PDB file of C-alpha atoms in Angstrom:
ATOM      1  CA  SER A   1       0.000   0.000   0.000  1.00 44.00           C
ATOM      2  CA  GLN A   2       1.105   3.542  -0.626  1.00 49.00           C
ATOM      3  CA  GLN A   3       2.735   5.314   2.258  1.00 60.00           C
ATOM      4  CA  GLY A   4       2.111   8.940   1.335  1.00 69.00           C
ATOM      5  CA  GLU A   5      -1.366  10.303   0.897  1.00 81.00           C
ATOM      6  CA  GLU A   6      -1.924  13.855  -0.315  1.00 85.00           C
ATOM      7  CA  ASP A   7      -4.802  16.097   0.534  1.00 87.00           C
ATOM      8  CA  PRO A   8      -6.649  17.620  -1.248  1.00 93.00           C
ATOM      9  CA  GLN A   9      -6.764  15.497  -4.392  1.00 93.00           C
ATOM     10  CA  ALA A  10      -7.452  18.584  -6.482  1.00 96.00           C
ATOM     11  CA  LEU A  11      -7.042  22.305  -5.881  1.00 96.00           C
ATOM     12  CA  SER A  12      -8.082  25.232  -8.075  1.00 97.00           C
ATOM     13  CA  ILE A  13      -6.889  28.751  -7.315  1.00 97.00           C
ATOM     14  CA  GLN A  14      -6.284  32.107  -8.984  1.00 97.00           C
ATOM     15  CA  GLU A  15      -2.886  33.480  -9.867  1.00 98.00           C
ATOM     16  CA  GLY A  16      -1.318  35.261  -6.948  1.00 97.00           C
ATOM     17  CA  GLU A  17      -3.025  33.104  -4.318  1.00 98.00           C
ATOM     18  CA  ASN A  18      -1.225  30.636  -2.104  1.00 98.00           C
ATOM     19  CA  ALA A  19      -1.629  26.875  -2.501  1.00 98.00           C
ATOM     20  CA  THR A  20      -1.263  24.448   0.383  1.00 97.00           C
ATOM     21  CA  MET A  21      -1.024  20.693  -0.030  1.00 97.00           C
ATOM     22  CA  ASN A  22      -0.776  18.153   2.752  1.00 96.00           C
ATOM     23  CA  CYS A  23       0.785  14.728   2.916  1.00 94.00           C
ATOM     24  CA  SER A  24       0.485  11.971   5.491  1.00 94.00           C
ATOM     25  CA  TYR A  25       2.599   8.862   5.768  1.00 93.00           C
ATOM     26  CA  LYS A  26       2.595   5.737   7.871  1.00 90.00           C
ATOM     27  CA  THR A  27       6.034   4.658   8.998  1.00 87.00           C
ATOM     28  CA  SER A  28       9.273   6.196  10.233  1.00 88.00           C
ATOM     29  CA  ILE A  29      11.327   7.894   7.564  1.00 88.00           C
ATOM     30  CA  ASN A  30      14.770   9.310   6.867  1.00 87.00           C
ATOM     31  CA  ASN A  31      13.443  12.123   4.735  1.00 90.00           C
ATOM     32  CA  LEU A  32      10.427  13.319   2.772  1.00 93.00           C
ATOM     33  CA  GLN A  33      10.507  14.807  -0.688  1.00 95.00           C
ATOM     34  CA  TRP A  34       8.114  16.736  -2.887  1.00 97.00           C
ATOM     35  CA  TYR A  35       7.992  16.335  -6.654  1.00 97.00           C
ATOM     36  CA  ARG A  36       6.057  18.072  -9.421  1.00 98.00           C
ATOM     37  CA  GLN A  37       4.766  16.440 -12.596  1.00 97.00           C
ATOM     38  CA  ASN A  38       3.469  18.256 -15.621  1.00 94.00           C
ATOM     39  CA  SER A  39       0.877  16.315 -17.581  1.00 86.00           C
ATOM     40  CA  GLY A  40       2.235  12.976 -18.775  1.00 76.00           C
ATOM     41  CA  ARG A  41       5.864  13.877 -18.192  1.00 86.00           C
ATOM     42  CA  GLY A  42       8.565  12.893 -15.752  1.00 91.00           C
ATOM     43  CA  LEU A  43       8.715  14.141 -12.203  1.00 96.00           C
ATOM     44  CA  VAL A  44      10.835  17.075 -11.131  1.00 97.00           C
ATOM     45  CA  HIS A  45      12.312  17.215  -7.644  1.00 96.00           C
ATOM     46  CA  LEU A  46      11.249  20.290  -5.681  1.00 97.00           C
ATOM     47  CA  ILE A  47      12.543  19.956  -2.150  1.00 96.00           C
ATOM     48  CA  LEU A  48      13.820  17.407   0.363  1.00 94.00           C
ATOM     49  CA  ILE A  49      13.323  17.709   4.110  1.00 95.00           C
ATOM     50  CA  ARG A  50      15.092  15.427   6.552  1.00 92.00           C
ATOM     51  CA  SER A  51      13.412  13.813   9.532  1.00 92.00           C
ATOM     52  CA  ASN A  52      15.304  16.071  11.960  1.00 94.00           C
ATOM     53  CA  GLU A  53      14.155  19.245  10.176  1.00 96.00           C
ATOM     54  CA  ARG A  54      10.852  20.977  10.808  1.00 97.00           C
ATOM     55  CA  GLU A  55      10.725  23.550   8.029  1.00 98.00           C
ATOM     56  CA  LYS A  56      12.522  24.262   4.804  1.00 97.00           C
ATOM     57  CA  HIS A  57      12.265  27.004   2.187  1.00 97.00           C
ATOM     58  CA  SER A  58      13.192  27.125  -1.468  1.00 96.00           C
ATOM     59  CA  GLY A  59      12.129  30.196  -3.421  1.00 97.00           C
ATOM     60  CA  ARG A  60       8.314  30.344  -3.296  1.00 98.00           C
ATOM     61  CA  LEU A  61       8.132  26.901  -1.685  1.00 98.00           C
ATOM     62  CA  ARG A  62       7.824  26.237   2.018  1.00 98.00           C
ATOM     63  CA  VAL A  63       7.729  22.706   3.378  1.00 98.00           C
ATOM     64  CA  THR A  64       6.995  21.657   6.935  1.00 98.00           C
ATOM     65  CA  LEU A  65       7.422  18.253   8.506  1.00 98.00           C
ATOM     66  CA  ASP A  66       5.811  16.965  11.686  1.00 97.00           C
ATOM     67  CA  THR A  67       7.220  13.515  12.419  1.00 95.00           C
ATOM     68  CA  SER A  68       5.019  13.103  15.499  1.00 96.00           C
ATOM     69  CA  LYS A  69       1.934  13.379  13.287  1.00 96.00           C
ATOM     70  CA  LYS A  70       3.634  11.753  10.309  1.00 95.00           C
ATOM     71  CA  SER A  71       2.586  14.626   8.092  1.00 96.00           C
ATOM     72  CA  SER A  72       4.054  17.296   5.835  1.00 97.00           C
ATOM     73  CA  SER A  73       2.733  20.321   4.018  1.00 97.00           C
ATOM     74  CA  LEU A  74       3.859  22.113   0.881  1.00 98.00           C
ATOM     75  CA  LEU A  75       3.021  25.783   0.516  1.00 98.00           C
ATOM     76  CA  ILE A  76       3.436  27.543  -2.815  1.00 98.00           C
ATOM     77  CA  THR A  77       3.178  31.295  -2.387  1.00 98.00           C
ATOM     78  CA  ALA A  78       2.037  33.760  -5.055  1.00 98.00           C
ATOM     79  CA  SER A  79       1.028  30.999  -7.463  1.00 98.00           C
ATOM     80  CA  ARG A  80       1.490  31.377 -11.197  1.00 97.00           C
ATOM     81  CA  ALA A  81      -0.209  29.662 -14.124  1.00 97.00           C
ATOM     82  CA  ALA A  82       3.062  27.781 -14.700  1.00 96.00           C
ATOM     83  CA  ASP A  83       2.603  26.105 -11.298  1.00 97.00           C
ATOM     84  CA  THR A  84      -0.293  24.107 -12.749  1.00 97.00           C
ATOM     85  CA  ALA A  85       0.793  20.496 -12.299  1.00 97.00           C
ATOM     86  CA  SER A  86       0.427  17.466 -10.054  1.00 97.00           C
ATOM     87  CA  TYR A  87       2.392  17.461  -6.823  1.00 97.00           C
ATOM     88  CA  PHE A  88       3.539  14.325  -5.042  1.00 96.00           C
ATOM     89  CA  CYS A  89       5.125  13.665  -1.707  1.00 95.00           C
ATOM     90  CA  ALA A  90       7.531  10.758  -1.466  1.00 94.00           C
ATOM     91  CA  THR A  91       9.044   9.008   1.495  1.00 92.00           C
ATOM     92  CA  ASP A  92      11.741   6.463   2.025  1.00 85.00           C
ATOM     93  CA  ALA A  93      11.891   3.909   4.823  1.00 75.00           C
ATOM     94  CA  LEU A  94      14.030   4.368   7.888  1.00 67.00           C
ATOM     95  CA  ASN A  95      17.325   2.469   7.667  1.00 65.00           C
ATOM     96  CA  GLN A  96      16.630   1.357   4.137  1.00 69.00           C
ATOM     97  CA  ALA A  97      19.570   1.417   1.787  1.00 68.00           C
ATOM     98  CA  GLY A  98      19.002   2.735  -1.661  1.00 71.00           C
ATOM     99  CA  THR A  99      16.413   5.062  -3.143  1.00 75.00           C
ATOM    100  CA  ALA A 100      13.137   3.152  -3.164  1.00 85.00           C
ATOM    101  CA  LEU A 101      10.611   5.913  -2.667  1.00 90.00           C
ATOM    102  CA  ILE A 102       6.952   5.511  -1.834  1.00 90.00           C
ATOM    103  CA  PHE A 103       4.779   8.108  -3.557  1.00 92.00           C
ATOM    104  CA  GLY A 104       1.360   9.360  -2.664  1.00 90.00           C
ATOM    105  CA  LYS A 105      -1.361   9.723  -5.297  1.00 89.00           C
ATOM    106  CA  GLY A 106      -0.763  13.424  -5.627  1.00 93.00           C
ATOM    107  CA  THR A 107      -2.570  16.733  -5.584  1.00 95.00           C
ATOM    108  CA  THR A 108      -3.578  18.229  -8.915  1.00 96.00           C
ATOM    109  CA  LEU A 109      -3.133  21.981  -8.782  1.00 97.00           C
ATOM    110  CA  SER A 110      -4.794  24.243 -11.318  1.00 97.00           C
ATOM    111  CA  VAL A 111      -3.826  27.925 -11.322  1.00 98.00           C
ATOM    112  CA  SER A 112      -5.921  30.169 -13.528  1.00 96.00           C
ATOM    113  CA  SER A 113      -4.984  33.644 -14.691  1.00 90.00           C
TER     114      SER A 113
ATOM    115  CA  LYS B   1      24.683  17.813 -18.672  1.00 70.00           C
ATOM    116  CA  ALA B   2      22.177  15.533 -20.379  1.00 83.00           C
ATOM    117  CA  GLY B   3      19.209  14.353 -18.332  1.00 94.00           C
ATOM    118  CA  VAL B   4      17.779  10.883 -17.927  1.00 97.00           C
ATOM    119  CA  THR B   5      16.872   9.465 -21.327  1.00 97.00           C
ATOM    120  CA  GLN B   6      14.169   6.870 -21.802  1.00 98.00           C
ATOM    121  CA  THR B   7      13.369   5.073 -25.023  1.00 97.00           C
ATOM    122  CA  PRO B   8      11.011   4.565 -26.647  1.00 97.00           C
ATOM    123  CA  ARG B   9       8.641   7.383 -25.705  1.00 96.00           C
ATOM    124  CA  TYR B  10       5.534   5.462 -26.780  1.00 97.00           C
ATOM    125  CA  LEU B  11       4.925   1.769 -27.276  1.00 97.00           C
ATOM    126  CA  ILE B  12       1.894  -0.249 -28.321  1.00 98.00           C
ATOM    127  CA  LYS B  13       1.849  -3.976 -27.703  1.00 98.00           C
ATOM    128  CA  THR B  14      -0.744  -6.738 -27.576  1.00 98.00           C
ATOM    129  CA  ARG B  15      -1.514  -9.097 -24.726  1.00 98.00           C
ATOM    130  CA  GLY B  16       0.965 -11.934 -24.354  1.00 98.00           C
ATOM    131  CA  GLN B  17       3.844 -10.088 -25.977  1.00 98.00           C
ATOM    132  CA  GLN B  18       6.937  -8.951 -24.147  1.00 98.00           C
ATOM    133  CA  VAL B  19       8.526  -5.531 -24.075  1.00 98.00           C
ATOM    134  CA  THR B  20      11.908  -4.027 -23.208  1.00 98.00           C
ATOM    135  CA  LEU B  21      12.288  -0.439 -22.073  1.00 98.00           C
ATOM    136  CA  SER B  22      15.593   1.384 -21.930  1.00 98.00           C
ATOM    137  CA  CYS B  23      16.965   4.044 -19.610  1.00 98.00           C
ATOM    138  CA  SER B  24      20.212   6.007 -19.760  1.00 98.00           C
ATOM    139  CA  PRO B  25      20.933   7.773 -16.470  1.00 97.00           C
ATOM    140  CA  ILE B  26      22.654  11.091 -15.971  1.00 96.00           C
ATOM    141  CA  SER B  27      26.400  10.738 -16.469  1.00 94.00           C
ATOM    142  CA  GLY B  28      28.027   9.682 -13.215  1.00 91.00           C
ATOM    143  CA  HIS B  29      24.813   8.419 -11.622  1.00 91.00           C
ATOM    144  CA  ARG B  30      25.085   4.768 -10.661  1.00 91.00           C
ATOM    145  CA  SER B  31      21.648   4.189  -9.172  1.00 92.00           C
ATOM    146  CA  VAL B  32      18.703   3.624 -11.496  1.00 95.00           C
ATOM    147  CA  SER B  33      15.138   3.091 -10.290  1.00 95.00           C
ATOM    148  CA  TRP B  34      11.998   2.187 -12.185  1.00 97.00           C
ATOM    149  CA  TYR B  35       8.435   3.220 -11.366  1.00 97.00           C
ATOM    150  CA  GLN B  36       5.060   2.389 -12.854  1.00 97.00           C
ATOM    151  CA  GLN B  37       2.419   5.103 -12.950  1.00 96.00           C
ATOM    152  CA  THR B  38      -1.266   4.383 -13.570  1.00 95.00           C
ATOM    153  CA  PRO B  39      -4.364   6.494 -12.896  1.00 91.00           C
ATOM    154  CA  GLY B  40      -5.687   3.920 -10.442  1.00 88.00           C
ATOM    155  CA  GLN B  41      -2.586   2.920  -8.478  1.00 90.00           C
ATOM    156  CA  GLY B  42      -0.497   6.047  -8.867  1.00 91.00           C
ATOM    157  CA  LEU B  43       3.285   5.780  -8.778  1.00 94.00           C
ATOM    158  CA  GLN B  44       4.579   2.411  -7.678  1.00 94.00           C
ATOM    159  CA  PHE B  45       8.191   1.387  -7.171  1.00 94.00           C
ATOM    160  CA  LEU B  46       9.334  -1.493  -9.358  1.00 96.00           C
ATOM    161  CA  PHE B  47      13.029  -1.946  -8.600  1.00 93.00           C
ATOM    162  CA  GLU B  48      16.338  -0.191  -8.111  1.00 93.00           C
ATOM    163  CA  TYR B  49      19.747  -1.094  -9.462  1.00 94.00           C
ATOM    164  CA  PHE B  50      23.101   0.078  -8.180  1.00 91.00           C
ATOM    165  CA  SER B  51      26.406  -1.000  -9.704  1.00 90.00           C
ATOM    166  CA  GLU B  52      24.695  -3.707 -11.757  1.00 94.00           C
ATOM    167  CA  THR B  53      23.021  -5.244  -8.685  1.00 93.00           C
ATOM    168  CA  GLN B  54      19.367  -5.091  -7.772  1.00 93.00           C
ATOM    169  CA  ARG B  55      19.292  -3.256  -4.446  1.00 88.00           C
ATOM    170  CA  ASN B  56      15.558  -2.971  -3.847  1.00 88.00           C
ATOM    171  CA  LYS B  57      12.482  -4.568  -5.336  1.00 90.00           C
ATOM    172  CA  GLY B  58       8.844  -3.559  -5.214  1.00 91.00           C
ATOM    173  CA  ASN B  59       5.802  -5.768  -5.029  1.00 91.00           C
ATOM    174  CA  PHE B  60       5.406  -6.762  -8.658  1.00 95.00           C
ATOM    175  CA  PRO B  61       5.124 -10.214 -10.225  1.00 96.00           C
ATOM    176  CA  GLY B  62       8.116 -11.969 -11.709  1.00 96.00           C
ATOM    177  CA  ARG B  63       6.999 -10.926 -15.197  1.00 97.00           C
ATOM    178  CA  PHE B  64       8.668  -7.633 -14.425  1.00 98.00           C
ATOM    179  CA  SER B  65      12.433  -7.806 -14.485  1.00 97.00           C
ATOM    180  CA  GLY B  66      15.336  -5.485 -15.007  1.00 97.00           C
ATOM    181  CA  ARG B  67      19.040  -5.257 -15.320  1.00 97.00           C
ATOM    182  CA  GLN B  68      21.811  -2.713 -15.269  1.00 97.00           C
ATOM    183  CA  PHE B  69      24.901  -2.651 -17.402  1.00 97.00           C
ATOM    184  CA  SER B  70      28.437  -1.656 -16.508  1.00 95.00           C
ATOM    185  CA  ASN B  71      27.875   1.821 -17.999  1.00 94.00           C
ATOM    186  CA  SER B  72      24.884   2.227 -15.599  1.00 95.00           C
ATOM    187  CA  ARG B  73      22.324   2.083 -18.416  1.00 97.00           C
ATOM    188  CA  SER B  74      19.335   0.014 -17.416  1.00 98.00           C
ATOM    189  CA  GLU B  75      16.616  -1.972 -19.103  1.00 98.00           C
ATOM    190  CA  MET B  76      13.374  -3.327 -17.779  1.00 98.00           C
ATOM    191  CA  ASN B  77      11.476  -6.171 -19.339  1.00 98.00           C
ATOM    192  CA  VAL B  78       7.851  -7.156 -19.009  1.00 98.00           C
ATOM    193  CA  SER B  79       6.927 -10.581 -20.307  1.00 96.00           C
ATOM    194  CA  THR B  80       3.485 -11.968 -21.123  1.00 97.00           C
ATOM    195  CA  LEU B  81       1.901  -8.537 -21.182  1.00 98.00           C
ATOM    196  CA  GLU B  82      -1.512  -8.022 -19.615  1.00 98.00           C
ATOM    197  CA  LEU B  83      -4.004  -5.199 -20.215  1.00 97.00           C
ATOM    198  CA  GLY B  84      -3.280  -3.930 -16.720  1.00 96.00           C
ATOM    199  CA  ASP B  85       0.363  -3.339 -17.606  1.00 98.00           C
ATOM    200  CA  SER B  86      -0.681  -0.291 -19.611  1.00 98.00           C
ATOM    201  CA  ALA B  87       1.035   2.552 -17.816  1.00 97.00           C
ATOM    202  CA  LEU B  88       3.666   5.257 -17.893  1.00 97.00           C
ATOM    203  CA  TYR B  89       6.979   3.672 -16.927  1.00 98.00           C
ATOM    204  CA  LEU B  90       9.386   6.118 -15.381  1.00 97.00           C
ATOM    205  CA  CYS B  91      13.086   5.708 -14.850  1.00 97.00           C
ATOM    206  CA  ALA B  92      15.038   7.773 -12.357  1.00 96.00           C
ATOM    207  CA  SER B  93      18.696   8.077 -11.508  1.00 95.00           C
ATOM    208  CA  SER B  94      20.546   9.386  -8.497  1.00 92.00           C
ATOM    209  CA  LYS B  95      24.081  10.193  -7.472  1.00 84.00           C
ATOM    210  CA  PRO B  96      26.670   7.552  -6.733  1.00 67.00           C
ATOM    211  CA  THR B  97      26.868   6.302  -3.172  1.00 62.00           C
ATOM    212  CA  ALA B  98      24.015   8.563  -2.055  1.00 59.00           C
ATOM    213  CA  THR B  99      21.081   6.881  -0.428  1.00 61.00           C
ATOM    214  CA  ASN B 100      17.693   8.401   0.119  1.00 62.00           C
ATOM    215  CA  GLU B 101      18.573  11.371  -2.033  1.00 80.00           C
ATOM    216  CA  LYS B 102      16.600  13.116  -4.720  1.00 89.00           C
ATOM    217  CA  LEU B 103      15.788  11.376  -7.952  1.00 93.00           C
ATOM    218  CA  PHE B 104      16.146  12.713 -11.462  1.00 95.00           C
ATOM    219  CA  PHE B 105      13.391  11.364 -13.676  1.00 97.00           C
ATOM    220  CA  GLY B 106      13.194  10.729 -17.385  1.00 97.00           C
ATOM    221  CA  SER B 107      10.109  11.640 -19.427  1.00 96.00           C
ATOM    222  CA  GLY B 108       8.877   8.069 -19.318  1.00 97.00           C
ATOM    223  CA  THR B 109       7.722   5.410 -21.732  1.00 97.00           C
ATOM    224  CA  GLN B 110       3.976   5.274 -22.284  1.00 97.00           C
ATOM    225  CA  LEU B 111       3.067   1.621 -22.790  1.00 98.00           C
ATOM    226  CA  SER B 112      -0.335   0.663 -24.158  1.00 98.00           C
ATOM    227  CA  VAL B 113      -1.331  -3.004 -24.122  1.00 98.00           C
ATOM    228  CA  LEU B 114      -4.202  -3.886 -26.465  1.00 97.00           C
TER     229      LEU B 114
END
């Protein structure tokens, strides 16, 4: 079964607004990552947050991680039409060697101008 | 620096056939992972290869197999295709020796099984 579950499944906003997506997972992790996918294409890595970090920023992106609640959120500020895409959280497994990530089913973000 | 290259981009097969997909990782990346993406199941991990050895394996039947060559290029094979194997197959590579680091994805191979 999938470890990460995103919420909401779909989100529609206007340009300039903020978009918040949430992710929950089930087991202990080393880190959590967020990826973006434009329709039918490969995924692009956005940000990685380690289990001992609580918040991380990258440009207009802000990610939080709460390991006690096994949850993370991705905030995109001042959204643009180009941010329209699907967003996935991905987790590894604690003490697992290698890069076998477990992805959630994603949040589809639509930003209209 | 060239990205992850997957070939072919699109593939149409019929039930019972077999298929081989190819992936060339970013130069210097020794880990290659494969994922299957479908509307119903989402992204699911197939397997990961590192230095020609399978390091991790997902929960897929034995019809799904892969290998990695000495130049880090990887192939995955699906035998006796079923309708449910229709999916976008994504390959990803990551840096040498790094574990649990970010993945660089190719554009995928869209497989349709008729």
